[in-house]
Amino acid sequence: QVQLVESGGGLVQAGGSLRLSCAVSGRTFRSYAMGWFRQAPEKEREFVACISWSGGSTFYADSLKGRFTISRDNAKNTVYLQMNSLKPEDTAVYYCAGGGYGSRHSLYNNWGQGTQVTVSS
């Protein structure tokens, strides 16, 4: 069974940075495209970024380009989301997802439990 476990969330001041990690177990990570989504209170789940199995292709939500960077380390079975210049509106639960590539959450068949990111003003 595939397991995705996020970590790295927390409380940060506006303008600060955080790096989220998602460790994957239970399948061959190297062939697994990955994505990040987020969900703020009372809002729908929103696409953040995704990365191909090789890491050679990435795709971002337009509103987050330039501030967020997705990457992966296939030797560590881990995908990362580096978040810079954080804003209060980035406050959300961040989820990693596996098995798809694109902005629709229905493309992904495995999800982590989420990690809370709170940005204070």
PDB file of C-alpha atoms in Angstrom:
ATOM      1  CA  GLN A   1       0.000   0.000   0.000  1.00  0.00           C
ATOM      2  CA  VAL A   2       1.323   3.415  -0.937  1.00  0.00           C
ATOM      3  CA  GLN A   3       1.895   5.865   1.883  1.00  0.00           C
ATOM      4  CA  LEU A   4       2.588   9.575   1.557  1.00  0.00           C
ATOM      5  CA  VAL A   5       3.684  11.443   4.669  1.00  0.00           C
ATOM      6  CA  GLU A   6       4.095  15.220   4.659  1.00  0.00           C
ATOM      7  CA  SER A   7       6.237  17.204   7.053  1.00  0.00           C
ATOM      8  CA  GLY A   8       7.716  20.661   7.418  1.00  0.00           C
ATOM      9  CA  GLY A   9       4.630  22.742   8.009  1.00  0.00           C
ATOM     10  CA  GLY A  10       4.385  25.283  10.790  1.00  0.00           C
ATOM     11  CA  LEU A  11       3.935  28.912  11.705  1.00  0.00           C
ATOM     12  CA  VAL A  12       5.969  31.519   9.833  1.00  0.00           C
ATOM     13  CA  GLN A  13       5.837  35.292   9.496  1.00  0.00           C
ATOM     14  CA  ALA A  14       4.890  36.927   6.230  1.00  0.00           C
ATOM     15  CA  GLY A  15       7.910  37.129   3.957  1.00  0.00           C
ATOM     16  CA  GLY A  16       9.437  34.009   5.418  1.00  0.00           C
ATOM     17  CA  SER A  17      10.108  30.606   3.894  1.00  0.00           C
ATOM     18  CA  LEU A  18       9.247  26.985   4.546  1.00  0.00           C
ATOM     19  CA  ARG A  19      10.187  23.742   2.871  1.00  0.00           C
ATOM     20  CA  LEU A  20       7.649  20.951   2.893  1.00  0.00           C
ATOM     21  CA  SER A  21       8.648  17.339   2.405  1.00  0.00           C
ATOM     22  CA  CYS A  22       6.612  14.332   1.335  1.00  0.00           C
ATOM     23  CA  ALA A  23       8.083  10.890   1.877  1.00  0.00           C
ATOM     24  CA  VAL A  24       6.672   8.092  -0.257  1.00  0.00           C
ATOM     25  CA  SER A  25       6.767   4.408   0.574  1.00  0.00           C
ATOM     26  CA  GLY A  26       5.175   1.289  -0.764  1.00  0.00           C
ATOM     27  CA  ARG A  27       5.896   1.635  -4.470  1.00  0.00           C
ATOM     28  CA  THR A  28       8.579   2.516  -6.963  1.00  0.00           C
ATOM     29  CA  PHE A  29       8.964   6.221  -6.423  1.00  0.00           C
ATOM     30  CA  ARG A  30      11.045   6.786  -9.545  1.00  0.00           C
ATOM     31  CA  SER A  31       8.077   6.110 -11.819  1.00  0.00           C
ATOM     32  CA  TYR A  32       5.621   8.176  -9.803  1.00  0.00           C
ATOM     33  CA  ALA A  33       4.608  11.711 -10.782  1.00  0.00           C
ATOM     34  CA  MET A  34       3.822  13.869  -7.757  1.00  0.00           C
ATOM     35  CA  GLY A  35       1.897  16.995  -6.933  1.00  0.00           C
ATOM     36  CA  TRP A  36       1.128  19.445  -4.154  1.00  0.00           C
ATOM     37  CA  PHE A  37      -2.284  20.874  -3.376  1.00  0.00           C
ATOM     38  CA  ARG A  38      -3.566  23.089  -0.600  1.00  0.00           C
ATOM     39  CA  GLN A  39      -6.859  23.770   1.080  1.00  0.00           C
ATOM     40  CA  ALA A  40      -7.694  26.832   3.126  1.00  0.00           C
ATOM     41  CA  PRO A  41     -10.629  26.850   5.564  1.00  0.00           C
ATOM     42  CA  GLU A  42     -13.971  26.898   3.766  1.00  0.00           C
ATOM     43  CA  LYS A  43     -12.289  26.829   0.354  1.00  0.00           C
ATOM     44  CA  GLU A  44     -11.885  24.139  -2.266  1.00  0.00           C
ATOM     45  CA  ARG A  45      -8.688  22.192  -2.642  1.00  0.00           C
ATOM     46  CA  GLU A  46      -6.337  24.143  -4.884  1.00  0.00           C
ATOM     47  CA  PHE A  47      -3.544  22.947  -7.143  1.00  0.00           C
ATOM     48  CA  VAL A  48      -0.071  24.201  -6.255  1.00  0.00           C
ATOM     49  CA  ALA A  49       2.488  22.358  -8.392  1.00  0.00           C
ATOM     50  CA  CYS A  50       3.411  18.984  -9.867  1.00  0.00           C
ATOM     51  CA  ILE A  51       6.540  17.248 -11.055  1.00  0.00           C
ATOM     52  CA  SER A  52       7.152  14.398 -13.460  1.00  0.00           C
ATOM     53  CA  TRP A  53       8.689  11.105 -12.365  1.00  0.00           C
ATOM     54  CA  SER A  54      12.112  12.170 -13.611  1.00  0.00           C
ATOM     55  CA  GLY A  55      11.907  15.692 -12.259  1.00  0.00           C
ATOM     56  CA  GLY A  56      12.490  17.021 -15.753  1.00  0.00           C
ATOM     57  CA  SER A  57       9.060  18.573 -16.059  1.00  0.00           C
ATOM     58  CA  THR A  58       7.244  20.811 -13.599  1.00  0.00           C
ATOM     59  CA  PHE A  59       3.996  22.720 -13.687  1.00  0.00           C
ATOM     60  CA  TYR A  60       2.776  25.442 -11.332  1.00  0.00           C
ATOM     61  CA  ALA A  61      -0.365  27.327 -10.534  1.00  0.00           C
ATOM     62  CA  ASP A  62       0.044  30.681 -12.268  1.00  0.00           C
ATOM     63  CA  SER A  63      -0.477  32.627  -9.061  1.00  0.00           C
ATOM     64  CA  LEU A  64       2.402  30.816  -7.326  1.00  0.00           C
ATOM     65  CA  LYS A  65       5.066  30.863 -10.019  1.00  0.00           C
ATOM     66  CA  GLY A  66       8.262  32.457  -8.842  1.00  0.00           C
ATOM     67  CA  ARG A  67       7.588  31.934  -5.150  1.00  0.00           C
ATOM     68  CA  PHE A  68       7.123  28.167  -4.905  1.00  0.00           C
ATOM     69  CA  THR A  69       9.441  25.474  -6.260  1.00  0.00           C
ATOM     70  CA  ILE A  70       8.731  21.758  -6.461  1.00  0.00           C
ATOM     71  CA  SER A  71      11.568  19.259  -6.602  1.00  0.00           C
ATOM     72  CA  ARG A  72      12.237  15.612  -5.879  1.00  0.00           C
ATOM     73  CA  ASP A  73      15.009  13.336  -4.730  1.00  0.00           C
ATOM     74  CA  ASN A  74      14.403   9.872  -6.123  1.00  0.00           C
ATOM     75  CA  ALA A  75      17.206   8.424  -4.017  1.00  0.00           C
ATOM     76  CA  LYS A  76      15.285   9.504  -0.896  1.00  0.00           C
ATOM     77  CA  ASN A  77      11.776   8.790  -2.217  1.00  0.00           C
ATOM     78  CA  THR A  78      10.862  12.354  -1.326  1.00  0.00           C
ATOM     79  CA  VAL A  79       9.267  15.312  -3.031  1.00  0.00           C
ATOM     80  CA  TYR A  80       9.712  18.854  -1.761  1.00  0.00           C
ATOM     81  CA  LEU A  81       7.914  22.157  -1.951  1.00  0.00           C
ATOM     82  CA  GLN A  82      10.063  25.199  -1.264  1.00  0.00           C
ATOM     83  CA  MET A  83       7.883  28.178  -0.403  1.00  0.00           C
ATOM     84  CA  ASN A  84       9.396  31.662  -0.329  1.00  0.00           C
ATOM     85  CA  SER A  85       8.012  35.144   0.307  1.00  0.00           C
ATOM     86  CA  LEU A  86       5.070  33.620   2.094  1.00  0.00           C
ATOM     87  CA  LYS A  87       1.869  35.619   2.473  1.00  0.00           C
ATOM     88  CA  PRO A  88      -1.030  35.251   4.917  1.00  0.00           C
ATOM     89  CA  GLU A  89      -3.177  34.003   2.028  1.00  0.00           C
ATOM     90  CA  ASP A  90      -0.832  31.016   1.696  1.00  0.00           C
ATOM     91  CA  THR A  91      -2.226  29.734   4.988  1.00  0.00           C
ATOM     92  CA  ALA A  92      -3.721  26.306   4.316  1.00  0.00           C
ATOM     93  CA  VAL A  93      -3.319  22.593   4.815  1.00  0.00           C
ATOM     94  CA  TYR A  94      -0.850  21.389   2.203  1.00  0.00           C
ATOM     95  CA  TYR A  95      -1.254  17.923   0.735  1.00  0.00           C
ATOM     96  CA  CYS A  96       1.053  15.892  -1.419  1.00  0.00           C
ATOM     97  CA  ALA A  97      -0.476  13.618  -4.001  1.00  0.00           C
ATOM     98  CA  GLY A  98       0.891  10.832  -6.141  1.00  0.00           C
ATOM     99  CA  GLY A  99       0.133   9.085  -9.372  1.00  0.00           C
ATOM    100  CA  GLY A 100      -0.830  12.030 -11.542  1.00  0.00           C
ATOM    101  CA  TYR A 101       0.466  15.078 -13.344  1.00  0.00           C
ATOM    102  CA  GLY A 102      -1.696  18.132 -13.759  1.00  0.00           C
ATOM    103  CA  SER A 103      -3.912  20.532 -11.891  1.00  0.00           C
ATOM    104  CA  ARG A 104      -7.012  18.386 -11.363  1.00  0.00           C
ATOM    105  CA  HIS A 105      -7.029  16.533  -8.061  1.00  0.00           C
ATOM    106  CA  SER A 106      -8.977  13.683  -9.688  1.00  0.00           C
ATOM    107  CA  LEU A 107      -5.801  12.779 -11.616  1.00  0.00           C
ATOM    108  CA  TYR A 108      -4.098  11.638  -8.416  1.00  0.00           C
ATOM    109  CA  ASN A 109      -4.812   8.354  -6.715  1.00  0.00           C
ATOM    110  CA  ASN A 110      -2.851   8.652  -3.493  1.00  0.00           C
ATOM    111  CA  TRP A 111      -2.857  11.430  -0.920  1.00  0.00           C
ATOM    112  CA  GLY A 112      -1.035  12.312   2.241  1.00  0.00           C
ATOM    113  CA  GLN A 113      -2.710  13.419   5.452  1.00  0.00           C
ATOM    114  CA  GLY A 114      -1.670  17.048   5.024  1.00  0.00           C
ATOM    115  CA  THR A 115       0.524  19.480   6.911  1.00  0.00           C
ATOM    116  CA  GLN A 116      -0.642  22.839   8.245  1.00  0.00           C
ATOM    117  CA  VAL A 117       1.074  26.010   7.083  1.00  0.00           C
ATOM    118  CA  THR A 118       0.144  29.215   8.869  1.00  0.00           C
ATOM    119  CA  VAL A 119       1.528  32.574   7.759  1.00  0.00           C
ATOM    120  CA  SER A 120       1.103  35.437  10.190  1.00  0.00           C
ATOM    121  CA  SER A 121       0.940  39.065   9.111  1.00  0.00           C
TER     122      SER A 121
END
